[in-house]
Short mmCIF file of C-alpha atoms and ligand atoms in Angstrom, two decimals:
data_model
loop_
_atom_site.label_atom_id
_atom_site.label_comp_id
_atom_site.label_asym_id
_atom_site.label_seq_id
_atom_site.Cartn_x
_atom_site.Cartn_y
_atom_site.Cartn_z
CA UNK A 1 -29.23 217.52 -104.59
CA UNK A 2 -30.03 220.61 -106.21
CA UNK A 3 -33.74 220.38 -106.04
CA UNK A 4 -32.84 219.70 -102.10
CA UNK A 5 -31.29 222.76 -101.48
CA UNK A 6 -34.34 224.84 -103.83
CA UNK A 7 -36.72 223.32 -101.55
CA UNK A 8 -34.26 224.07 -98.46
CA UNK A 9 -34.08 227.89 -99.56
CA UNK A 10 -38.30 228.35 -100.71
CA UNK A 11 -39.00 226.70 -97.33
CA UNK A 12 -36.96 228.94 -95.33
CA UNK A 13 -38.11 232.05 -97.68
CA UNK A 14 -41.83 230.69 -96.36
CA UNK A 15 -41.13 230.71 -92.83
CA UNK A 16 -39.37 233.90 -93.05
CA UNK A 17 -42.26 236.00 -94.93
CA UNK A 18 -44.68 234.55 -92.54
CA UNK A 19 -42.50 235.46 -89.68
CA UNK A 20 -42.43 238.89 -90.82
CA UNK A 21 -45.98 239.39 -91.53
CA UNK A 22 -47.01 237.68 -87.94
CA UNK A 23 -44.70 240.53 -86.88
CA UNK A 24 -46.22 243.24 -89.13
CA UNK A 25 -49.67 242.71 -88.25
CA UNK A 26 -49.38 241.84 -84.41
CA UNK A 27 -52.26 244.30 -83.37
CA UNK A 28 -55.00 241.90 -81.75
CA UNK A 29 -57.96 241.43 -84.20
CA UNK A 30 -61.05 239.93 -83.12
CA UNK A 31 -62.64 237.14 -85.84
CA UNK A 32 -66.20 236.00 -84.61
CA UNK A 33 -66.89 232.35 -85.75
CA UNK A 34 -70.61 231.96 -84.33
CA UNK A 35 -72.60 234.80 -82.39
CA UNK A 36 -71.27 233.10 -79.00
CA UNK A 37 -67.86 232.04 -80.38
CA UNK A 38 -65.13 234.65 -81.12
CA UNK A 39 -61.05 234.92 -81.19
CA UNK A 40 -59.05 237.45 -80.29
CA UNK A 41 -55.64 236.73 -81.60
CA UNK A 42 -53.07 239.03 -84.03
CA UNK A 43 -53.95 239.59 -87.52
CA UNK A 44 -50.56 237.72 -88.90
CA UNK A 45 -52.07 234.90 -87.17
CA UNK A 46 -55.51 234.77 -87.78
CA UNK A 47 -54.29 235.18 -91.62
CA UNK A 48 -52.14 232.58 -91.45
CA UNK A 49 -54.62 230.23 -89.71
CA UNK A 50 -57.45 231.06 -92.70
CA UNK A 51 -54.72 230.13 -95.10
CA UNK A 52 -54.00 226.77 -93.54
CA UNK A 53 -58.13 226.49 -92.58
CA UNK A 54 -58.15 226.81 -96.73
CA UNK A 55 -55.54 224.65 -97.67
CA UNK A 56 -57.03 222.01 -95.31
CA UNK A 57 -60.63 222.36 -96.77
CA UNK A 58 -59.20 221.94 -100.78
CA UNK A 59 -56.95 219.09 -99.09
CA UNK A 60 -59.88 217.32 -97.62
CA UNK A 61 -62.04 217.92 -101.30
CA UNK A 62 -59.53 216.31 -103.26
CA UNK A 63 -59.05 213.65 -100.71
CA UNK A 64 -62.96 213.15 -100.86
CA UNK A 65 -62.81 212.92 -105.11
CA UNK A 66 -59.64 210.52 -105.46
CA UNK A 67 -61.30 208.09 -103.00
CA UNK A 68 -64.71 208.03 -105.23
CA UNK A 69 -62.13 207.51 -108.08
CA UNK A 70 -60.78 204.51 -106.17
CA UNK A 71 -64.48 203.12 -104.87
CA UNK A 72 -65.03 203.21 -108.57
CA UNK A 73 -61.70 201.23 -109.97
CA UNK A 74 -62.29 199.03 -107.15
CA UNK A 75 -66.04 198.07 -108.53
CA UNK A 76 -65.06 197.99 -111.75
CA UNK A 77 -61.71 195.29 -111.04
CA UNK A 78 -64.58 193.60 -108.87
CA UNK A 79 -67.03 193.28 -111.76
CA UNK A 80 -64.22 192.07 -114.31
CA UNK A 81 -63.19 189.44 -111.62
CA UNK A 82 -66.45 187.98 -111.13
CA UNK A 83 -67.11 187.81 -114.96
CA UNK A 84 -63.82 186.43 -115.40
CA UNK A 85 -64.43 183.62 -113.22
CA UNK A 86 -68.23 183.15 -114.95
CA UNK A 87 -66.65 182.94 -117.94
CA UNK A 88 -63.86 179.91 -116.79
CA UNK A 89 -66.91 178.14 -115.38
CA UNK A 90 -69.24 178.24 -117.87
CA UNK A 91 -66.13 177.23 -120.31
CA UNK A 92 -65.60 174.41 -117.73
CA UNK A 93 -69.29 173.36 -117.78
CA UNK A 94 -69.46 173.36 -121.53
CA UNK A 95 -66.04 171.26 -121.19
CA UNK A 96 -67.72 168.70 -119.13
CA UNK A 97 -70.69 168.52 -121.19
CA UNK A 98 -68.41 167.24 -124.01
CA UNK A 99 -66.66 164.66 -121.93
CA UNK A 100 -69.93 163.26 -120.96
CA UNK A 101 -70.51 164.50 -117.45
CA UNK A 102 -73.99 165.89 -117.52
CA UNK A 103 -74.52 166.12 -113.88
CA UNK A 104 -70.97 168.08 -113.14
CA UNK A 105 -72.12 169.93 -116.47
CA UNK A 106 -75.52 171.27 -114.90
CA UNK A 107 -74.57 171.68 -111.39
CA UNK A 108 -71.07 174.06 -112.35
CA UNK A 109 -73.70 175.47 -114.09
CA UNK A 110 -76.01 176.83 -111.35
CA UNK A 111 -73.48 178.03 -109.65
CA UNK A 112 -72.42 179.86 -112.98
CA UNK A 113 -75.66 181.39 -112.96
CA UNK A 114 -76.71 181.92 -109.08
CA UNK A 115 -75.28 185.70 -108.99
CA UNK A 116 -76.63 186.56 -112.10
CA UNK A 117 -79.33 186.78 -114.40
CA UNK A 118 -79.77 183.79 -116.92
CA UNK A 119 -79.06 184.45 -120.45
CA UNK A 120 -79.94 182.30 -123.87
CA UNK A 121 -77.08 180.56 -123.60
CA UNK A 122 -77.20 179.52 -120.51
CA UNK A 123 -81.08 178.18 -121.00
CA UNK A 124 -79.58 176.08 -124.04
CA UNK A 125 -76.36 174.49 -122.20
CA UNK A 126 -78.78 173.80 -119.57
CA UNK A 127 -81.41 171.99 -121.91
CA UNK A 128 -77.89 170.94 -123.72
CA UNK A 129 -76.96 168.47 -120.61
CA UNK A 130 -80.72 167.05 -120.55
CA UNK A 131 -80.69 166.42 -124.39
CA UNK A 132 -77.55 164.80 -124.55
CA UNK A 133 -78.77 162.56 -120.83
CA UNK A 134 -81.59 161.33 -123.17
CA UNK A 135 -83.91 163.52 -120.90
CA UNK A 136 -85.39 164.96 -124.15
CA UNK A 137 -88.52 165.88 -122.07
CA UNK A 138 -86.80 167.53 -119.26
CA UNK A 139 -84.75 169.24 -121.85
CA UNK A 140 -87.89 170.85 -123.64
CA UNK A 141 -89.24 171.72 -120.00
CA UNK A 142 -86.00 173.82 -119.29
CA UNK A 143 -86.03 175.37 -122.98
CA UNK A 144 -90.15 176.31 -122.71
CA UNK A 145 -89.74 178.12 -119.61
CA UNK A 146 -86.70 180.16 -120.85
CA UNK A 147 -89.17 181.03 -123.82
CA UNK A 148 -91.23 182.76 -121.32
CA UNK A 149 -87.98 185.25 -120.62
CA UNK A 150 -86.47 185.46 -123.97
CA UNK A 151 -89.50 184.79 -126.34
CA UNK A 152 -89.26 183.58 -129.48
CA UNK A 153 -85.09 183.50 -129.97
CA UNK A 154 -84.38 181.92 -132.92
CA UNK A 155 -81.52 179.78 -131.32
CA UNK A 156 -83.49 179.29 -128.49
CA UNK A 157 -86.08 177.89 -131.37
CA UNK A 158 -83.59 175.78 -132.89
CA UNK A 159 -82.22 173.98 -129.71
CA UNK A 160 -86.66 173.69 -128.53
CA UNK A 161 -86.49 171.80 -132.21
CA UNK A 162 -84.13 169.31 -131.61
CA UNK A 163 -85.85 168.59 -127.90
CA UNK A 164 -89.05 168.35 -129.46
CA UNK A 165 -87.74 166.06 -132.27
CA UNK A 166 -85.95 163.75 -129.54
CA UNK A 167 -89.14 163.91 -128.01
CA UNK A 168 -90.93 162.39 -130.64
CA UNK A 169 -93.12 165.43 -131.52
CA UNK A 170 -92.37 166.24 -134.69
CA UNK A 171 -95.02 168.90 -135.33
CA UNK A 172 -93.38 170.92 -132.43
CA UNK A 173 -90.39 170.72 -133.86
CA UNK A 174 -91.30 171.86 -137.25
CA UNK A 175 -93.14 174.71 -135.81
CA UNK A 176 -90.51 175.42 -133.68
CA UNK A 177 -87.86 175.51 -136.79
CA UNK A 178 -90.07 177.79 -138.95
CA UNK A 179 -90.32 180.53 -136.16
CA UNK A 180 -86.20 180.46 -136.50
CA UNK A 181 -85.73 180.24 -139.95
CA UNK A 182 -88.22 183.01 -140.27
CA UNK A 183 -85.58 184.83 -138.28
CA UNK A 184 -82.66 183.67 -139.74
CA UNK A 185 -83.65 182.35 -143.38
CA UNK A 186 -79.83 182.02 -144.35
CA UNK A 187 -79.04 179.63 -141.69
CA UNK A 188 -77.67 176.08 -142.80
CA UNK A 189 -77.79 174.24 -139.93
CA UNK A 190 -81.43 175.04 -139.58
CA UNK A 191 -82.52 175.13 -143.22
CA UNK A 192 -81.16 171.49 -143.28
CA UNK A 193 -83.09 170.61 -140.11
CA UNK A 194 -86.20 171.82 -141.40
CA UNK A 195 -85.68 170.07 -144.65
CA UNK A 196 -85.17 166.58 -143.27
CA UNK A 197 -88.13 166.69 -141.12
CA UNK A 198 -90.29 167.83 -143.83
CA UNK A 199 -88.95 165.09 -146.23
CA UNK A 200 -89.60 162.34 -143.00
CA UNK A 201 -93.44 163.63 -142.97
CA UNK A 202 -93.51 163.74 -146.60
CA UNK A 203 -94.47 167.39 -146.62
CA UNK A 204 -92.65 167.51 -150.35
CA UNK A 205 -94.38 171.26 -151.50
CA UNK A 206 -92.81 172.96 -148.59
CA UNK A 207 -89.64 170.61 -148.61
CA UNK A 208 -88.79 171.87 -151.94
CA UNK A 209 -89.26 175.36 -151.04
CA UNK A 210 -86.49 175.03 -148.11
CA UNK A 211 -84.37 172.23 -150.39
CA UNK A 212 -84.80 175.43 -153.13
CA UNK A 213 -83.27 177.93 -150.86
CA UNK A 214 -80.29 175.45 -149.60
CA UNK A 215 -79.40 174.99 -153.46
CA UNK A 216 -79.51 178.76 -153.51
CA UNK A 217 -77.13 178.93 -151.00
CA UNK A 218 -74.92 176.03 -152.29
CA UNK A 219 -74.90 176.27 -155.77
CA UNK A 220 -72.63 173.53 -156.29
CA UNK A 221 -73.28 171.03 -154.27
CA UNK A 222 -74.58 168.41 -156.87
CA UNK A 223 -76.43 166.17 -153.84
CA UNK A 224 -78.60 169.38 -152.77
CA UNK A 225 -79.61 169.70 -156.49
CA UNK A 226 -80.50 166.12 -156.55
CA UNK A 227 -82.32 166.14 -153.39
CA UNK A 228 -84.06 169.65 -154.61
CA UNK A 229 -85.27 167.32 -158.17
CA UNK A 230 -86.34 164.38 -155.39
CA UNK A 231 -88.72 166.80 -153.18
CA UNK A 232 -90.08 168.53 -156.81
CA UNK A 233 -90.32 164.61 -157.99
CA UNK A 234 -92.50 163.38 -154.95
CA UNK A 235 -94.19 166.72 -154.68
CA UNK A 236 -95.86 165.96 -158.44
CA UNK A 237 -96.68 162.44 -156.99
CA UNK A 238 -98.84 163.59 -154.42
CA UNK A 239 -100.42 166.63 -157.19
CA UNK A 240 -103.41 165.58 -159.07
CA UNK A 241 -103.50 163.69 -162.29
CA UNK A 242 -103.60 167.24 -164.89
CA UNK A 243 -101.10 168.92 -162.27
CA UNK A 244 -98.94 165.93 -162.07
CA UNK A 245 -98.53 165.81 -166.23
CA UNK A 246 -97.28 169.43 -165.68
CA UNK A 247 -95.05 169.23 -162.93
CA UNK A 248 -93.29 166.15 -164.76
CA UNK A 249 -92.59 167.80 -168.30
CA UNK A 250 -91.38 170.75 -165.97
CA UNK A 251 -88.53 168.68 -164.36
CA UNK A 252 -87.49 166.79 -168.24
CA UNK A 253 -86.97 170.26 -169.61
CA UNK A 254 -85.09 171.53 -166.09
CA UNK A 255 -83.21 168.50 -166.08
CA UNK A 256 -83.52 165.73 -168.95
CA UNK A 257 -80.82 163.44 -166.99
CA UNK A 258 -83.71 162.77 -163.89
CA UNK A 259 -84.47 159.01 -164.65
CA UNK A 260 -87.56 158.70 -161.93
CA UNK A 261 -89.30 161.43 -163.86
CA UNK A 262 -88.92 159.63 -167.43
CA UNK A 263 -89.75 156.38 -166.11
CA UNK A 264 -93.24 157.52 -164.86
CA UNK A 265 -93.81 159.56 -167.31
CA UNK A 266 -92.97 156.73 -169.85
CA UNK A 267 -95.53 154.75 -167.50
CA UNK A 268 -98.36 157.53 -167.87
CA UNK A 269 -98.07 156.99 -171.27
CA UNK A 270 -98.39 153.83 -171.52
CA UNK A 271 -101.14 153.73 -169.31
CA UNK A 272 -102.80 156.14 -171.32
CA UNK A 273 -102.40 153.53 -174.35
CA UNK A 274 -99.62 155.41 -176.01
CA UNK A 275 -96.54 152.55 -175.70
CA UNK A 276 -94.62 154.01 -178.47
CA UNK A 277 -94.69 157.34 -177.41
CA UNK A 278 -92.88 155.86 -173.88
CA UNK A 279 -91.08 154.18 -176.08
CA UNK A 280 -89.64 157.11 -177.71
CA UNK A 281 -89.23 158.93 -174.60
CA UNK A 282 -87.26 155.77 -173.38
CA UNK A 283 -85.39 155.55 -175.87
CA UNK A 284 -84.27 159.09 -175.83
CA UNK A 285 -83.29 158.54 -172.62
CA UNK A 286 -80.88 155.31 -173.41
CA UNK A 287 -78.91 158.08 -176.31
CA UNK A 288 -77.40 159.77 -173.07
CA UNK A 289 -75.92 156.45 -171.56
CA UNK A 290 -77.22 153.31 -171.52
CA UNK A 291 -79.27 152.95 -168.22
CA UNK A 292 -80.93 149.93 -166.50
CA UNK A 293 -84.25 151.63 -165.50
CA UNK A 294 -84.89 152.45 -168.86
CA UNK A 295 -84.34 148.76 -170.22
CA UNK A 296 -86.00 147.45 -167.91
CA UNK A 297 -88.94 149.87 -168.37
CA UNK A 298 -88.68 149.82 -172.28
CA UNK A 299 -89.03 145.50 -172.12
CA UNK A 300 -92.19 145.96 -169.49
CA UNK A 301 -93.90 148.13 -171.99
CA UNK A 302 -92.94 146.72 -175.03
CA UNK A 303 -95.61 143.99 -176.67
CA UNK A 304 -94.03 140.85 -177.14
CA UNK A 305 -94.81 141.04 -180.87
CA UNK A 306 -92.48 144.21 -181.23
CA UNK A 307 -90.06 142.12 -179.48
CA UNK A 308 -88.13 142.81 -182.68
CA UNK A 309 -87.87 146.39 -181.98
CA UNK A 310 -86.16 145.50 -178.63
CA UNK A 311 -84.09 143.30 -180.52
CA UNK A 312 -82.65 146.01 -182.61
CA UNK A 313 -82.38 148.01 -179.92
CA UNK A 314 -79.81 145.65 -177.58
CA UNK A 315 -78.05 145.10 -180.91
CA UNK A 316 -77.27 149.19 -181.42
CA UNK A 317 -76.44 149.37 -177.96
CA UNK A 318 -74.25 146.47 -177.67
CA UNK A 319 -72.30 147.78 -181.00
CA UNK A 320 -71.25 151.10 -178.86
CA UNK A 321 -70.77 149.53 -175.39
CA UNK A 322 -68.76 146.32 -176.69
CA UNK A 323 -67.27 145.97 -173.10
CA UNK A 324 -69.64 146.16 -171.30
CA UNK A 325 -70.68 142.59 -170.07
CA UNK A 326 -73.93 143.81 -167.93
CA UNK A 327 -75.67 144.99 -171.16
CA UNK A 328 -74.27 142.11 -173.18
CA UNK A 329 -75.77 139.49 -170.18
CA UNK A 330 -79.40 141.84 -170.18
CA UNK A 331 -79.25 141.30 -174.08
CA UNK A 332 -79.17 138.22 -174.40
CA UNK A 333 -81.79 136.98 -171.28
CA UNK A 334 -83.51 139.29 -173.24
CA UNK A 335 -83.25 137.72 -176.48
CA UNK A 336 -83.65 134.37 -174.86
CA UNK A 337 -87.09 134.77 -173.11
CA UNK A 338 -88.37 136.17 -176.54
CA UNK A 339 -86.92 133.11 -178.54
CA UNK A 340 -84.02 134.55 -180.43
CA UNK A 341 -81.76 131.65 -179.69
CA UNK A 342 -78.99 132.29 -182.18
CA UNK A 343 -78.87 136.07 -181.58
CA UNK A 344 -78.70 135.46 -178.02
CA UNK A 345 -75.61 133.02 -178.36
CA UNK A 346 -73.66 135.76 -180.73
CA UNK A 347 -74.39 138.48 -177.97
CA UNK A 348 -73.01 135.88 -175.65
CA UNK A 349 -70.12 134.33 -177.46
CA UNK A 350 -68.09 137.76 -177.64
CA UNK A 351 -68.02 138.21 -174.33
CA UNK A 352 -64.81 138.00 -172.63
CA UNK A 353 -64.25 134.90 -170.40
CA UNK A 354 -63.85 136.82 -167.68
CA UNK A 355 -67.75 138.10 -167.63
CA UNK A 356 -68.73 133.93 -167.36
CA UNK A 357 -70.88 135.01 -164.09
CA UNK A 358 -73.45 132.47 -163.31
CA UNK A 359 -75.72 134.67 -165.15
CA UNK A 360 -73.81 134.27 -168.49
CA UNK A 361 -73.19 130.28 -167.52
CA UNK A 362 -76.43 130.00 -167.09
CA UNK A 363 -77.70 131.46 -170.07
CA UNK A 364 -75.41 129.80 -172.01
CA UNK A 365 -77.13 126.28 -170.52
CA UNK A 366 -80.01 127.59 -171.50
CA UNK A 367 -78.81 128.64 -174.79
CA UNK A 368 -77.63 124.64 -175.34
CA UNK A 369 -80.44 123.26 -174.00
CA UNK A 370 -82.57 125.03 -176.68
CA UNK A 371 -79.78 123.30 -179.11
CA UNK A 372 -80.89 120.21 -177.46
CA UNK A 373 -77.35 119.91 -176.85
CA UNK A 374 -77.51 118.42 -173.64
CA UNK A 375 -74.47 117.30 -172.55
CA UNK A 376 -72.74 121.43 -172.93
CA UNK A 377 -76.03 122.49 -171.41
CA UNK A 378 -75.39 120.29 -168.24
CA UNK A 379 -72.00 121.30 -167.69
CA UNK A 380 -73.08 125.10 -168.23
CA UNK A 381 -75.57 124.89 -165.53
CA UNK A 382 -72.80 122.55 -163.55
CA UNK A 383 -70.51 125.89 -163.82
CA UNK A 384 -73.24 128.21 -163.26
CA UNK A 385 -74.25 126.79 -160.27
CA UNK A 386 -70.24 126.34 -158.96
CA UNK A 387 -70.13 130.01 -159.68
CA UNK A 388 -71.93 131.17 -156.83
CA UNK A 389 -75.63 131.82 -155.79
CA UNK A 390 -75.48 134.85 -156.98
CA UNK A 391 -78.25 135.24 -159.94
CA UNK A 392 -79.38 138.62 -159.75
CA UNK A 393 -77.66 141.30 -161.23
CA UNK A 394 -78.43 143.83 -158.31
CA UNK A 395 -78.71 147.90 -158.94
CA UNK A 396 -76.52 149.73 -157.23
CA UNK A 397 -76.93 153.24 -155.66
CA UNK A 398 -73.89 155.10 -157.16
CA UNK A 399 -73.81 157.28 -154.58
CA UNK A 400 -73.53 155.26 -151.61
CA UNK A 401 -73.26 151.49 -153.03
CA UNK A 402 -76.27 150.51 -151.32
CA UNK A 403 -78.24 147.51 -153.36
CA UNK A 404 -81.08 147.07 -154.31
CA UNK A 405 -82.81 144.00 -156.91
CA UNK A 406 -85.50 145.90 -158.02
CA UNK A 407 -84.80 149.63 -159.41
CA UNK A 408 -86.33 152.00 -156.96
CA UNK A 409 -86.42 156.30 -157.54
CA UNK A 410 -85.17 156.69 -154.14
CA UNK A 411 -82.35 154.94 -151.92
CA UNK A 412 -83.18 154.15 -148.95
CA UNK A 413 -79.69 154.33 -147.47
CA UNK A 414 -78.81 157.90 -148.69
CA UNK A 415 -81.63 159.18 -149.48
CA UNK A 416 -80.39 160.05 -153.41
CA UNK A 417 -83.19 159.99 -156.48
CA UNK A 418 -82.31 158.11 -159.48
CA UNK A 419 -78.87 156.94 -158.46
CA UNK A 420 -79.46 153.04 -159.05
CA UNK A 421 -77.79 151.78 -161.88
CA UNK A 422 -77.31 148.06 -162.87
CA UNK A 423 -74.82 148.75 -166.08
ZN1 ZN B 501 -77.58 155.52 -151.85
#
C-alpha cells in the first residue's frame, strides 16, 4: 500500500515537472531530422520527445539482447532433449540386444544414430547385434569400416578380435588383440583373450610373455601361475635339445613342485643313459608327497634287476602313508609283476577291508594262485569280478576331476599342468 501511494506521488511529481518545463520552454524550436525533413514544435516538447525517442531506443536494445539470451536457452534445452532421448534409445537398444532381439536391437539403433554422427560405441553395439546373430562376418564388415573413421581404437580392436575369432580367422584376431593391448597393456579382459588364442595356436614363447604379465597383475591367483609354468613348460618343448636342458633346470629351481618338468627331465636322463640320476631326481620328487607320475615314471625306468631298489622304495613309502590304499594297491601289483609274492601279500593283508576294490581282489587271486592255492584264488577273482569292471585306477585332474588312465602334463578339460594325481 505504501509503495502504491510512493509510486502515486513520483508519478504525479513526473507529470508535474514535465508540465512545467513544456510550459517553460514553449518558444517554437525548429529540430531538422533529414535535409528535407524538419519540426517545428516547442522546446519542452521536442525535449521530452528525445527523452522518450531514448528510452525507446535502450528499450528496444535490451529487448534485442534478452531475446538472443532466450534463442540461446532455447537451443541449449533443445540439444539436452534430443541427447536425452539418444541416450533412452541407445539404453533401449542395448536392452534388446540382451533379451535377444537383434533386429529391434539394430534398427532402434539407426534411428539412434540418423541425426548424428556415429561414435565407437555405436560401431561396436552395431557389430554387437551381428556377433551375437551368428553373423560373425557381417559383424567384422560393420567393425572394418568403422576402423576407417576411428582407426586403430583399442576397443574397437578388441570387439574386431572377437568377430575375427567367430569368424574363424584366428591370425586376424591375434593381430587385432596386439594392436589393443599395445594400447592398453593392463587390460584383463584382453590380456586373457590374447593368451588363450596364443595357447590354441601353440604360440607358447609369446603366450608366456602375456600369461607373465596376467600373473603380474594377479599375483595370487594360483591357476594363472600354473598356467604361466604350462606356457614356460611347452615353450622348452618346442626349444632345441641344449636350450631345452636349460629352460627345464630353470623351471625345477623356480618351482621344484612342477611334476611335467621332472618327469621329462627324469626321461632326458634316462635317455641319455643316466637311469639313476632320474632316479634320484624321482625320487626327490616322491620326499614332497608321494605322487603317481613319479611311480609310474620311476618303475618305467627302473631295470628289472634293480627291481629291489623299487622294492625298498614302496616299502618306505608305505611305512609313512599307512592309509593310504592307492599306494598300498600300486605296491603290491608292483611287487607282484616283479615276483615278490610274499611281500606283495603283507602290503596287501594290512589293508583295511574296505580298500577290497577289484584291484586289491584281484591281486589277491593272483597272489593265491601263485600259492597254487586255487580254490581262495577262484573266489578272489569271483569277488573281483562281482566288484565291478572297474580295473584301472584312473588319474584324476585335481582341479577339475576330469579322468584320465594314462598320466598326461596337461588336462584337457581345464587346461591345468601337472594336476593328475592317482594317490
Ligand atoms: Zn582339469
Amino acid at each position: 500500500m505504501l509503495r502504491r501511494i510512493a509510486a502515486i506521488i513520483v508519478f504525479v511529481a513526473l507529470v508535474a515537472t514535465v508540465a512545467l518545463l513544456v510550459h517553460w520552454n514553449a518558444q517554437e524550436t525548429s529540430f531538422r531530422l533529414t535535409p528535407d525533413i524538419a519540426f517545428t514544435l516547442p522546446l519542452g516538447i521536442l525535449m521530452i520527445a528525445a527523452a522518450i525517442a531514448g528510452a525507446v531506443v535502450m528499450f528496444v536494445l535490451a529487448l534485442m539482447r534478452e531475446g538472443r539470451h532466450a534463442l540461446r536457452d532455447w537451443s541449449v534445452n533443445r540439444e539436452l532433449r534430443l541427447a536425452e532421448r539418444n541416450a533412452t534409445q541407445i539404453t533401449e537398444a542395448r536392452s534388446l540386444i540382451l533379451a535377444g532381439e537383434y533386429k529391434r536391437a539394430r534398427s532402434l539403433l539407426k534411428k539412434a544414430t540418423q541425426k548424428r554422427a556415429m561414435e565407437i560405441s555405436d560401431v561396436i553395439d552395431f557389430a554387437e547385434t551381428y556377433l551375437l546373430d551368428h553373423s560373425a562376418i557381417q559383424a567384422r564388415k560393420v567393425l572394418e569400416e568403422g576402423q576407417k573413421d576411428f582407426g586403430n581404437e583399442p576397443l574397437l580392436l578388441f570387439a574386431l578380435a572377437r568377430a575375427c575369432r567367430a569368424t574363424g580367422d584366428t591370425p586376424a584376431a591375434l593381430s587385432a588383440l596386439e594392436r589393443a593391448v599395445s594400447v592398453y597393456p593392463t587390460s584383463m579382459s584382453m590380456l586373457t583373450m590374447l593368451r588363450d588364442l596364443l595357447f590354441e595356436t601353440d604360440s607358447w614363447t609369446r603366450a608366456g610373455e602375456i600369461q607373465s604379465r596376467i600373473v603380474e597383475l594377479n599375483p595370487d591367483d594360483a591357476s594363472e601361475q600354473n598356467w604361466l609354468l604350462g606356457a614356460r613348460y611347452e615353450a622348452s618343448n618346442s626349444a632345441d635339445e641344449a636350450a631345452r636342458g636349460t629352460a627345464l633346470k630353470e623351471l625345477t629351481n623356480d618351482a621344484p613342485e612342477f611334476l611335467p618338468v621332472t618327469i621329462d627331465r627324469a626321461r632326458m636322463l634316462t635317455e641319455a643313459g643316466d637311469w639313476r640320476r632320474a632316479y634320484k631326481l624321482l625320487e626327490k620328487a616322491l620326499r614332497r608327497r608321494p605322487r603317481g607320475a613319479v611311480l609310474d615314471s620311476i618303475e618305467s625306468i627302473v631295470p628289472p634287476e634293480e627291481s629291489v631298489r623299487v622294492a625298498r622304495l614302496y616299502s618306505k613309502l608305505v611305512a609313512s602313508h599307512p592309509d593310504s590304499s592307492a599306494l598300498r594297491l600300486r605296491a603290491a601289483h608292483y611287487l607282484m609283476e616283479h615276483g615278490r609274492v610274499e611281500e606283495a601279500a603283507g602290503v596287501l593283508s594290512a589293508m583295511s577291508e574296505n580298500g577290497h576294490g577289484p584291484r586289491a581282489l584281484a591281486l589277491l587271486g593272483e597272489i593265491h594262485d601263485s600259492r597254487d592255492d586255487t580254490a581262495l584264488a577262484h573266489s578272489s577273482y569271483q569277488q573281483a569280478l562281482s566288484a565291478g569292471q572297474h580295473w584301472a585306477q584312473p588319474y584324476v585332474c585335481e582341479v577339475c576331476a576330469a579322468t584320465e588312465d594314462v598320466w598326461q602334463a596337461r588336462c584337457h578339460t581345464c587346461g591345468a599342468w601337472g594336476m593328475f594325481e592317482s594317490l
